[in-house]
């Protein structure tokens, strides 16, 4: 029984009154599901089907889309329930054709406030597969490696147990045993001790070698042609998005008697496609493409656009050739369907079954006909009408008259609104200004010092409840829209001044909420910016929240309010939201796009003076990355002179600029005055490694990392760790491998593009002079750095290429790599010290007129250190060749 039905149960003393959670037929939609399953199963069983074929068009997506309140989520829940055998056949849908065989469904709510991330989605699909009762060896080996890398010391089964949405899935109790069984079999096949840690740890190279050599005892797994490559890939979120290919292989490899068809139901898909640059949608689509033997049933407000070729680049596979059955006009299932309003017959059935007394419908025929006509098939209208009927019945003891229901939807909302007590009406008005709320937040927004009215409200059927959201309640979107319209005709309607006072109360209440929890901070920013924009409120606490948001390199999207910087004068809230959005998006796109947005914000000149440093500093940072040295220098100096919250950060930026042109003494003098606030240790590490003093650099970076971790600054810790991995890679290859792994671990929870690229460069430096494929890897990393607009990263990549050629004793390759490095020395000066180092470490003199750096020690000392590093690497390379 749902929460609204429990409320109905306690509304009357008449025990013969029954309120049941009845789902209207939707027979056509179920028929589409059944036909889609039938067609998919036939295709998978057909000769020539190959789950490893990555080029064949995909026909495994069924989509239902339509406006809010139409019943898409209810449809998704009922399909999942019926597929699992939990929905009675009688009065509902027929069973599937026996020829389809066993079906295992799993439903995932992708709404923004559900707390589901991509990792949870992949785990949910694996937990569904666990219901089949058979090991999934290739997927489980890759997943275990990913898990130990990204969740060290946290057992997977314990993680699942602590998360309600995952632990409630039936397969949760089977997963651990299946994984241990699969990994033990792999360990036995390659003669390793049968422990999970041994297989995914030191024994991983043995497993990969056995796969590549197609060892007879592991040949079945080796037939998955991309298995070894996925095991060797860095186990980050990007790799995780390819692991479903292994799960599809495992499912296809099961003996016929154990096979089952997975059905993955993805609800509220509009919250995936609307996120910045479709980052999450790209990963989800990758899962769908890599699992052609699984049916995906997607429900949301918007039509799926994967058949649009213009999305190529934003998505991995786009266009009608990839998704022929998502194209408009397609007739064969699975395809895209608009979820229509309920038919008149479905409405009548719903109203007859929703409320009964002595087994008979409580509503008479005339009332049902009128409610059906006024509802236009909207399920929410029917539910509100049923609850209103029950309220009127409770008050009088008699069935209400048909005239009590002659309302359209806004009028029904108005009538429902008037039926509430004055205090509850005040709460409804107040929370209609918020996307999500809690009972205390609702009370504060309404101006009450007691929670009873808010508690009364959250028991109403038009309030959705999601315990995993930062604030767990939300008014149904249609009700939110209708409250303001209904309020225009009510006796106690609010004036515009009343609404503004309520907005101020809601805004202030958000400001007093605890925002140390990151999801709470982001939700508060989104809602506070919207209120500030709509009611022209001073930014107030948003200023502190904005600086808190940018403080630690963790970038969740902040969408600007509509119309931001569209030609008209923006509000301060629009300008601030655009600033935060641009700062976040620079991790996902070229720095020039971010720079232009920030210039537009500064040009609008609507932010208060205390906030101007925010767009100005990050514009200077973008200019630095783009090679606009003078513009970056001017911007950083201006922010530093302001003496505001980012002054220490700007002073650090000035030091970076001095280092880029090789003025190391000046940079060191300034760095010694930065302190912890200015990330002094990381800056000193940046100065030590070019001198060839790798031990000092590593020590400084480690100190910066540890200090950041102690302060709870995960982003700064990840950035320092990436730099530590880079410095360690020059001198100590085994230690470098450990530091690179730790950097990847810390970066898994944040989004810092420069640090991610720096970690990749650390891998290049570690393997310089040893790995034969280093030139190809170098070029791939350089391309990514150029696409992101990261000039420093490009220069470091070229420097790694020079080191490789020098150690390998390839003068031609060294000359070519050095030439490319000189091309990337911006304005002929920036990163010139790297080009000079390529001569010093070769124990050569740079050409006459070559730009020279001012080193912290003498040039001879710097030369000696770098020559020693190269000689050590040459000896290591020779030893590696002999060992091979």
mmCIF file of C-alpha atoms in Angstrom, residues 317-649:
data_model
loop_
_atom_site.group_PDB
_atom_site.id
_atom_site.type_symbol
_atom_site.label_atom_id
_atom_site.label_comp_id
_atom_site.label_asym_id
_atom_site.label_seq_id
_atom_site.Cartn_x
_atom_site.Cartn_y
_atom_site.Cartn_z
ATOM 1 C CA UNK A 317 27.031 6.596 -31.377
ATOM 2 C CA UNK A 318 24.584 8.968 -32.996
ATOM 3 C CA UNK A 319 22.474 8.829 -36.117
ATOM 4 C CA UNK A 320 19.836 6.650 -37.789
ATOM 5 C CA UNK A 321 22.426 4.116 -38.940
ATOM 6 C CA UNK A 322 23.262 3.353 -35.320
ATOM 7 C CA UNK A 323 19.713 3.392 -33.937
ATOM 8 C CA UNK A 324 17.352 2.646 -36.861
ATOM 9 C CA UNK A 325 14.356 1.920 -34.642
ATOM 10 C CA UNK A 326 14.586 5.190 -32.710
ATOM 11 C CA UNK A 327 13.891 7.149 -35.892
ATOM 12 C CA UNK A 328 10.475 8.777 -36.162
ATOM 13 C CA UNK A 329 8.053 6.610 -38.113
ATOM 14 C CA UNK A 330 9.663 3.301 -37.134
ATOM 15 C CA UNK A 331 7.048 0.567 -36.802
ATOM 16 C CA UNK A 332 8.917 -2.442 -35.457
ATOM 17 C CA UNK A 333 9.418 -2.860 -31.719
ATOM 18 C CA UNK A 334 11.360 -1.809 -29.764
ATOM 19 C CA UNK A 335 10.911 1.852 -30.754
ATOM 20 C CA UNK A 336 9.877 5.236 -29.355
ATOM 21 C CA UNK A 337 6.348 5.838 -28.047
ATOM 22 C CA UNK A 338 4.575 8.877 -26.714
ATOM 23 C CA UNK A 339 2.820 7.958 -23.467
ATOM 24 C CA UNK A 340 -0.670 9.294 -24.041
ATOM 25 C CA UNK A 341 -3.247 10.333 -21.511
ATOM 26 C CA UNK A 342 -5.413 7.528 -20.158
ATOM 27 C CA UNK A 343 -8.369 6.513 -22.270
ATOM 28 C CA UNK A 344 -11.886 7.199 -20.997
ATOM 29 C CA UNK A 345 -12.288 3.496 -20.312
ATOM 30 C CA UNK A 346 -9.064 3.381 -18.286
ATOM 31 C CA UNK A 347 -10.195 6.427 -16.280
ATOM 32 C CA UNK A 348 -13.531 4.816 -15.511
ATOM 33 C CA UNK A 349 -11.831 1.610 -14.417
ATOM 34 C CA UNK A 350 -9.365 3.536 -12.286
ATOM 35 C CA UNK A 351 -12.088 5.484 -10.459
ATOM 36 C CA UNK A 352 -14.160 2.340 -9.975
ATOM 37 C CA UNK A 353 -11.271 0.413 -8.436
ATOM 38 C CA UNK A 354 -9.515 3.240 -6.558
ATOM 39 C CA UNK A 355 -12.277 3.803 -3.934
ATOM 40 C CA UNK A 356 -14.735 1.079 -2.969
ATOM 41 C CA UNK A 357 -17.223 0.356 -0.167
ATOM 42 C CA UNK A 358 -18.626 -3.109 0.411
ATOM 43 C CA UNK A 359 -16.823 -4.127 -2.780
ATOM 44 C CA UNK A 360 -18.693 -1.556 -4.915
ATOM 45 C CA UNK A 361 -17.377 1.728 -6.413
ATOM 46 C CA UNK A 362 -18.014 4.676 -4.106
ATOM 47 C CA UNK A 363 -18.315 7.121 -7.010
ATOM 48 C CA UNK A 364 -21.603 6.946 -8.892
ATOM 49 C CA UNK A 365 -21.676 6.798 -12.671
ATOM 50 C CA UNK A 366 -22.363 10.503 -13.158
ATOM 51 C CA UNK A 367 -19.462 11.548 -10.941
ATOM 52 C CA UNK A 368 -17.075 9.127 -12.632
ATOM 53 C CA UNK A 369 -18.141 10.375 -16.092
ATOM 54 C CA UNK A 370 -17.612 14.000 -15.090
ATOM 55 C CA UNK A 371 -14.227 13.408 -13.435
ATOM 56 C CA UNK A 372 -13.122 11.391 -16.467
ATOM 57 C CA UNK A 373 -14.135 14.187 -18.831
ATOM 58 C CA UNK A 374 -12.415 16.902 -16.782
ATOM 59 C CA UNK A 375 -9.229 14.895 -16.248
ATOM 60 C CA UNK A 376 -8.432 14.594 -19.963
ATOM 61 C CA UNK A 377 -6.788 11.337 -18.936
ATOM 62 C CA UNK A 378 -4.243 12.897 -16.529
ATOM 63 C CA UNK A 379 -3.519 10.321 -13.778
ATOM 64 C CA UNK A 380 -2.628 12.997 -11.215
ATOM 65 C CA UNK A 381 -6.049 14.613 -11.693
ATOM 66 C CA UNK A 382 -7.747 11.278 -11.050
ATOM 67 C CA UNK A 383 -5.770 10.744 -7.858
ATOM 68 C CA UNK A 384 -6.509 14.242 -6.561
ATOM 69 C CA UNK A 385 -10.196 13.783 -7.382
ATOM 70 C CA UNK A 386 -10.279 10.460 -5.526
ATOM 71 C CA UNK A 387 -8.668 12.019 -2.460
ATOM 72 C CA UNK A 388 -11.105 14.950 -2.595
ATOM 73 C CA UNK A 389 -14.012 12.515 -2.827
ATOM 74 C CA UNK A 390 -12.764 10.707 0.273
ATOM 75 C CA UNK A 391 -12.326 14.002 2.189
ATOM 76 C CA UNK A 392 -15.891 15.106 1.398
ATOM 77 C CA UNK A 393 -17.259 11.662 2.299
ATOM 78 C CA UNK A 394 -15.465 11.782 5.650
ATOM 79 C CA UNK A 395 -16.935 15.184 6.528
ATOM 80 C CA UNK A 396 -20.558 14.435 5.700
ATOM 81 C CA UNK A 397 -20.782 10.657 5.869
ATOM 82 C CA UNK A 398 -22.497 10.696 2.478
ATOM 83 C CA UNK A 399 -21.262 10.375 -1.077
ATOM 84 C CA UNK A 400 -20.437 13.810 -2.536
ATOM 85 C CA UNK A 401 -22.549 15.269 -5.298
ATOM 86 C CA UNK A 402 -21.480 15.243 -8.905
ATOM 87 C CA UNK A 403 -21.426 19.060 -8.759
ATOM 88 C CA UNK A 404 -18.497 18.916 -6.354
ATOM 89 C CA UNK A 405 -16.272 17.730 -9.215
ATOM 90 C CA UNK A 406 -17.035 20.053 -12.100
ATOM 91 C CA UNK A 407 -13.470 21.450 -12.213
ATOM 92 C CA UNK A 408 -10.601 21.547 -14.691
ATOM 93 C CA UNK A 409 -7.121 20.777 -13.367
ATOM 94 C CA UNK A 410 -6.244 24.278 -12.076
ATOM 95 C CA UNK A 411 -9.680 24.557 -10.527
ATOM 96 C CA UNK A 412 -9.273 21.164 -8.850
ATOM 97 C CA UNK A 413 -5.919 22.310 -7.460
ATOM 98 C CA UNK A 414 -7.620 25.507 -6.271
ATOM 99 C CA UNK A 415 -10.410 23.516 -4.653
ATOM 100 C CA UNK A 416 -7.921 21.114 -3.051
ATOM 101 C CA UNK A 417 -5.911 24.133 -1.940
ATOM 102 C CA UNK A 418 -8.944 25.744 -0.288
ATOM 103 C CA UNK A 419 -9.738 22.522 1.544
ATOM 104 C CA UNK A 420 -6.414 22.777 3.374
ATOM 105 C CA UNK A 421 -6.126 24.620 6.667
ATOM 106 C CA UNK A 422 -4.770 28.184 6.476
ATOM 107 C CA UNK A 423 -1.423 27.117 7.961
ATOM 108 C CA UNK A 424 -0.999 24.247 5.495
ATOM 109 C CA UNK A 425 -1.930 26.578 2.617
ATOM 110 C CA UNK A 426 0.819 28.919 3.772
ATOM 111 C CA UNK A 427 3.322 26.056 3.702
ATOM 112 C CA UNK A 428 2.174 24.960 0.204
ATOM 113 C CA UNK A 429 2.677 28.469 -1.143
ATOM 114 C CA UNK A 430 6.097 28.706 0.465
ATOM 115 C CA UNK A 431 7.445 25.371 -0.760
ATOM 116 C CA UNK A 432 6.114 26.007 -4.270
ATOM 117 C CA UNK A 433 9.106 28.359 -4.463
ATOM 118 C CA UNK A 434 11.499 25.455 -3.818
ATOM 119 C CA UNK A 435 12.440 22.451 -5.923
ATOM 120 C CA UNK A 436 12.951 20.214 -2.894
ATOM 121 C CA UNK A 437 12.443 20.710 0.815
ATOM 122 C CA UNK A 438 12.454 19.084 4.247
ATOM 123 C CA UNK A 439 9.884 19.558 6.984
ATOM 124 C CA UNK A 440 12.106 22.010 8.953
ATOM 125 C CA UNK A 441 12.989 23.889 5.754
ATOM 126 C CA UNK A 442 9.296 24.133 4.803
ATOM 127 C CA UNK A 443 8.401 25.438 8.279
ATOM 128 C CA UNK A 444 11.150 28.050 8.144
ATOM 129 C CA UNK A 445 10.134 29.149 4.635
ATOM 130 C CA UNK A 446 6.549 29.566 5.858
ATOM 131 C CA UNK A 447 7.711 31.546 8.875
ATOM 132 C CA UNK A 448 6.519 29.016 11.458
ATOM 133 C CA UNK A 449 8.288 27.972 14.631
ATOM 134 C CA UNK A 450 6.433 24.620 14.646
ATOM 135 C CA UNK A 451 6.420 21.741 12.144
ATOM 136 C CA UNK A 452 2.855 20.417 12.330
ATOM 137 C CA UNK A 453 1.538 22.211 9.184
ATOM 138 C CA UNK A 454 4.546 21.086 7.134
ATOM 139 C CA UNK A 455 4.219 17.546 8.453
ATOM 140 C CA UNK A 456 0.545 17.587 7.443
ATOM 141 C CA UNK A 457 1.524 18.673 3.946
ATOM 142 C CA UNK A 458 4.104 15.956 3.252
ATOM 143 C CA UNK A 459 1.441 13.283 3.820
ATOM 144 C CA UNK A 460 -0.567 14.597 0.842
ATOM 145 C CA UNK A 461 -0.626 12.576 -2.405
ATOM 146 C CA UNK A 462 0.732 15.470 -4.499
ATOM 147 C CA UNK A 463 4.002 15.542 -2.501
ATOM 148 C CA UNK A 464 6.690 13.173 -3.784
ATOM 149 C CA UNK A 465 9.132 11.635 -1.314
ATOM 150 C CA UNK A 466 12.725 10.620 -2.032
ATOM 151 C CA UNK A 467 14.681 9.810 1.146
ATOM 152 C CA UNK A 468 18.010 9.827 -0.733
ATOM 153 C CA UNK A 469 17.749 13.448 -1.919
ATOM 154 C CA UNK A 470 19.505 16.332 -0.092
ATOM 155 C CA UNK A 471 16.018 17.453 0.928
ATOM 156 C CA UNK A 472 13.526 14.589 0.651
ATOM 157 C CA UNK A 473 10.226 16.199 -0.472
ATOM 158 C CA UNK A 474 9.013 17.964 -3.582
ATOM 159 C CA UNK A 475 5.650 19.189 -4.790
ATOM 160 C CA UNK A 476 4.544 17.498 -7.988
ATOM 161 C CA UNK A 477 5.662 19.806 -10.808
ATOM 162 C CA UNK A 478 2.117 20.324 -12.101
ATOM 163 C CA UNK A 479 0.952 21.280 -8.623
ATOM 164 C CA UNK A 480 3.849 23.732 -8.232
ATOM 165 C CA UNK A 481 2.858 25.424 -11.479
ATOM 166 C CA UNK A 482 -0.818 25.505 -10.559
ATOM 167 C CA UNK A 483 -0.447 26.872 -7.008
ATOM 168 C CA UNK A 484 0.400 30.393 -8.189
ATOM 169 C CA UNK A 485 -2.517 30.351 -10.662
ATOM 170 C CA UNK A 486 -4.916 28.983 -8.057
ATOM 171 C CA UNK A 487 -3.730 31.607 -5.592
ATOM 172 C CA UNK A 488 -4.875 34.438 -7.832
ATOM 173 C CA UNK A 489 -8.531 33.636 -7.065
ATOM 174 C CA UNK A 490 -8.400 32.438 -3.440
ATOM 175 C CA UNK A 491 -9.889 34.472 -0.591
ATOM 176 C CA UNK A 492 -6.597 34.666 1.275
ATOM 177 C CA UNK A 493 -4.477 35.121 -1.826
ATOM 178 C CA UNK A 494 -1.005 36.601 -1.485
ATOM 179 C CA UNK A 495 0.049 39.887 -3.011
ATOM 180 C CA UNK A 496 3.308 40.214 -4.917
ATOM 181 C CA UNK A 497 4.811 41.627 -1.723
ATOM 182 C CA UNK A 498 3.670 38.517 0.165
ATOM 183 C CA UNK A 499 5.331 36.300 -2.412
ATOM 184 C CA UNK A 500 8.547 38.301 -2.201
ATOM 185 C CA UNK A 501 8.573 38.051 1.592
ATOM 186 C CA UNK A 502 8.023 34.285 1.305
ATOM 187 C CA UNK A 503 10.868 34.063 -1.218
ATOM 188 C CA UNK A 504 13.115 35.957 1.195
ATOM 189 C CA UNK A 505 12.178 33.568 4.008
ATOM 190 C CA UNK A 506 12.834 30.528 1.822
ATOM 191 C CA UNK A 507 16.114 32.069 0.649
ATOM 192 C CA UNK A 508 17.211 32.807 4.216
ATOM 193 C CA UNK A 509 16.162 29.312 5.344
ATOM 194 C CA UNK A 510 18.344 27.778 2.641
ATOM 195 C CA UNK A 511 21.196 29.959 3.805
ATOM 196 C CA UNK A 512 20.926 28.607 7.342
ATOM 197 C CA UNK A 513 20.951 24.955 6.235
ATOM 198 C CA UNK A 514 24.124 22.922 6.787
ATOM 199 C CA UNK A 515 26.000 22.961 3.474
ATOM 200 C CA UNK A 516 29.096 21.028 4.483
ATOM 201 C CA UNK A 517 27.547 18.077 2.625
ATOM 202 C CA UNK A 518 28.483 18.635 -1.023
ATOM 203 C CA UNK A 519 25.149 17.563 -2.556
ATOM 204 C CA UNK A 520 23.366 19.863 -0.099
ATOM 205 C CA UNK A 521 25.642 22.759 -1.070
ATOM 206 C CA UNK A 522 24.951 22.297 -4.794
ATOM 207 C CA UNK A 523 21.189 21.933 -4.276
ATOM 208 C CA UNK A 524 21.147 25.039 -2.072
ATOM 209 C CA UNK A 525 23.049 27.003 -4.722
ATOM 210 C CA UNK A 526 20.650 25.952 -7.476
ATOM 211 C CA UNK A 527 17.556 26.861 -5.481
ATOM 212 C CA UNK A 528 19.020 30.015 -3.961
ATOM 213 C CA UNK A 529 20.165 31.335 -7.341
ATOM 214 C CA UNK A 530 16.693 30.740 -8.799
ATOM 215 C CA UNK A 531 15.010 32.618 -5.920
ATOM 216 C CA UNK A 532 17.502 35.470 -6.060
ATOM 217 C CA UNK A 533 16.980 35.810 -9.805
ATOM 218 C CA UNK A 534 13.178 35.565 -9.797
ATOM 219 C CA UNK A 535 12.605 37.971 -6.897
ATOM 220 C CA UNK A 536 15.668 40.198 -7.315
ATOM 221 C CA UNK A 537 17.052 39.290 -3.900
ATOM 222 C CA UNK A 538 20.576 40.323 -2.826
ATOM 223 C CA UNK A 539 23.057 37.482 -3.215
ATOM 224 C CA UNK A 540 23.694 37.289 0.519
ATOM 225 C CA UNK A 541 24.819 33.810 1.586
ATOM 226 C CA UNK A 542 25.209 32.791 -2.069
ATOM 227 C CA UNK A 543 28.558 34.605 -2.073
ATOM 228 C CA UNK A 544 30.015 32.355 0.627
ATOM 229 C CA UNK A 545 28.433 29.283 -0.981
ATOM 230 C CA UNK A 546 29.911 30.180 -4.374
ATOM 231 C CA UNK A 547 33.439 30.437 -2.970
ATOM 232 C CA UNK A 548 32.874 27.183 -1.077
ATOM 233 C CA UNK A 549 31.766 25.589 -4.364
ATOM 234 C CA UNK A 550 34.957 26.528 -6.226
ATOM 235 C CA UNK A 551 37.304 25.883 -3.316
ATOM 236 C CA UNK A 552 38.077 22.220 -3.894
ATOM 237 C CA UNK A 553 38.030 21.336 -7.605
ATOM 238 C CA UNK A 554 34.822 19.240 -7.457
ATOM 239 C CA UNK A 555 32.606 20.362 -10.293
ATOM 240 C CA UNK A 556 28.909 19.498 -10.312
ATOM 241 C CA UNK A 557 26.937 21.482 -12.908
ATOM 242 C CA UNK A 558 25.153 24.673 -11.825
ATOM 243 C CA UNK A 559 22.643 25.633 -14.523
ATOM 244 C CA UNK A 560 22.138 29.398 -15.033
ATOM 245 C CA UNK A 561 18.521 30.656 -14.735
ATOM 246 C CA UNK A 562 16.745 31.088 -18.064
ATOM 247 C CA UNK A 563 17.839 34.008 -20.190
ATOM 248 C CA UNK A 564 21.262 34.373 -18.608
ATOM 249 C CA UNK A 565 23.459 36.803 -20.604
ATOM 250 C CA UNK A 566 21.113 36.590 -23.605
ATOM 251 C CA UNK A 567 21.446 40.252 -24.560
ATOM 252 C CA UNK A 568 19.343 41.846 -21.815
ATOM 253 C CA UNK A 569 20.905 43.037 -18.580
ATOM 254 C CA UNK A 570 21.236 39.936 -16.403
ATOM 255 C CA UNK A 571 20.470 39.799 -12.711
ATOM 256 C CA UNK A 572 23.374 39.284 -10.289
ATOM 257 C CA UNK A 573 22.086 35.745 -9.719
ATOM 258 C CA UNK A 574 22.205 35.032 -13.459
ATOM 259 C CA UNK A 575 25.736 36.389 -13.678
ATOM 260 C CA UNK A 576 26.889 34.350 -10.678
ATOM 261 C CA UNK A 577 25.222 31.177 -11.960
ATOM 262 C CA UNK A 578 26.812 31.680 -15.379
ATOM 263 C CA UNK A 579 30.195 32.125 -13.690
ATOM 264 C CA UNK A 580 29.863 28.916 -11.685
ATOM 265 C CA UNK A 581 28.575 27.012 -14.711
ATOM 266 C CA UNK A 582 31.502 28.197 -16.837
ATOM 267 C CA UNK A 583 34.027 27.298 -14.124
ATOM 268 C CA UNK A 584 32.591 23.787 -13.879
ATOM 269 C CA UNK A 585 32.331 23.242 -17.611
ATOM 270 C CA UNK A 586 35.948 24.150 -18.263
ATOM 271 C CA UNK A 587 36.791 20.634 -17.079
ATOM 272 C CA UNK A 588 34.816 19.281 -20.044
ATOM 273 C CA UNK A 589 35.463 21.658 -22.917
ATOM 274 C CA UNK A 590 38.080 23.942 -24.459
ATOM 275 C CA UNK A 591 39.286 26.731 -22.193
ATOM 276 C CA UNK A 592 38.442 29.372 -24.827
ATOM 277 C CA UNK A 593 34.691 28.743 -24.409
ATOM 278 C CA UNK A 594 34.953 29.265 -20.667
ATOM 279 C CA UNK A 595 37.033 32.389 -21.148
ATOM 280 C CA UNK A 596 34.410 33.958 -23.419
ATOM 281 C CA UNK A 597 31.601 33.306 -20.941
ATOM 282 C CA UNK A 598 33.599 34.858 -18.122
ATOM 283 C CA UNK A 599 34.402 37.910 -20.248
ATOM 284 C CA UNK A 600 30.655 38.300 -20.891
ATOM 285 C CA UNK A 601 29.981 38.189 -17.140
ATOM 286 C CA UNK A 602 32.586 40.866 -16.437
ATOM 287 C CA UNK A 603 31.309 42.990 -19.318
ATOM 288 C CA UNK A 604 27.771 42.902 -17.874
ATOM 289 C CA UNK A 605 29.170 44.428 -14.648
ATOM 290 C CA UNK A 606 26.237 43.368 -12.432
ATOM 291 C CA UNK A 607 28.073 41.337 -9.799
ATOM 292 C CA UNK A 608 28.783 43.129 -6.500
ATOM 293 C CA UNK A 609 32.429 44.230 -6.049
ATOM 294 C CA UNK A 610 32.983 41.422 -3.527
ATOM 295 C CA UNK A 611 32.209 38.838 -6.235
ATOM 296 C CA UNK A 612 34.009 40.362 -9.212
ATOM 297 C CA UNK A 613 37.247 38.566 -8.337
ATOM 298 C CA UNK A 614 35.593 35.186 -8.962
ATOM 299 C CA UNK A 615 35.115 35.464 -12.763
ATOM 300 C CA UNK A 616 38.253 37.609 -13.072
ATOM 301 C CA UNK A 617 40.539 35.023 -11.443
ATOM 302 C CA UNK A 618 39.211 32.082 -13.445
ATOM 303 C CA UNK A 619 39.421 34.139 -16.657
ATOM 304 C CA UNK A 620 43.087 34.780 -15.836
ATOM 305 C CA UNK A 621 43.544 31.059 -15.245
ATOM 306 C CA UNK A 622 41.988 30.261 -18.638
ATOM 307 C CA UNK A 623 44.189 32.864 -20.309
ATOM 308 C CA UNK A 624 47.229 31.208 -18.703
ATOM 309 C CA UNK A 625 46.183 27.789 -20.046
ATOM 310 C CA UNK A 626 45.539 29.297 -23.485
ATOM 311 C CA UNK A 627 48.989 30.926 -23.629
ATOM 312 C CA UNK A 628 47.683 34.516 -23.240
ATOM 313 C CA UNK A 629 50.530 35.411 -20.907
ATOM 314 C CA UNK A 630 50.075 39.166 -20.553
ATOM 315 C CA UNK A 631 46.302 38.946 -20.171
ATOM 316 C CA UNK A 632 46.725 36.269 -17.494
ATOM 317 C CA UNK A 633 49.415 38.308 -15.730
ATOM 318 C CA UNK A 634 47.206 41.417 -15.664
ATOM 319 C CA UNK A 635 44.190 39.486 -14.395
ATOM 320 C CA UNK A 636 46.087 37.665 -11.662
ATOM 321 C CA UNK A 637 47.754 40.876 -10.503
ATOM 322 C CA UNK A 638 44.410 42.682 -10.329
ATOM 323 C CA UNK A 639 42.862 39.921 -8.206
ATOM 324 C CA UNK A 640 45.916 39.811 -5.938
ATOM 325 C CA UNK A 641 45.770 43.606 -5.475
ATOM 326 C CA UNK A 642 42.101 43.447 -4.471
ATOM 327 C CA UNK A 643 43.110 41.478 -1.367
ATOM 328 C CA UNK A 644 39.912 39.426 -1.421
ATOM 329 C CA UNK A 645 39.227 35.744 -0.892
ATOM 330 C CA UNK A 646 41.125 34.702 -3.998
ATOM 331 C CA UNK A 647 44.127 36.971 -3.416
ATOM 332 C CA UNK A 648 46.326 34.109 -2.160
ATOM 333 C CA UNK A 649 45.213 31.947 -5.082
#
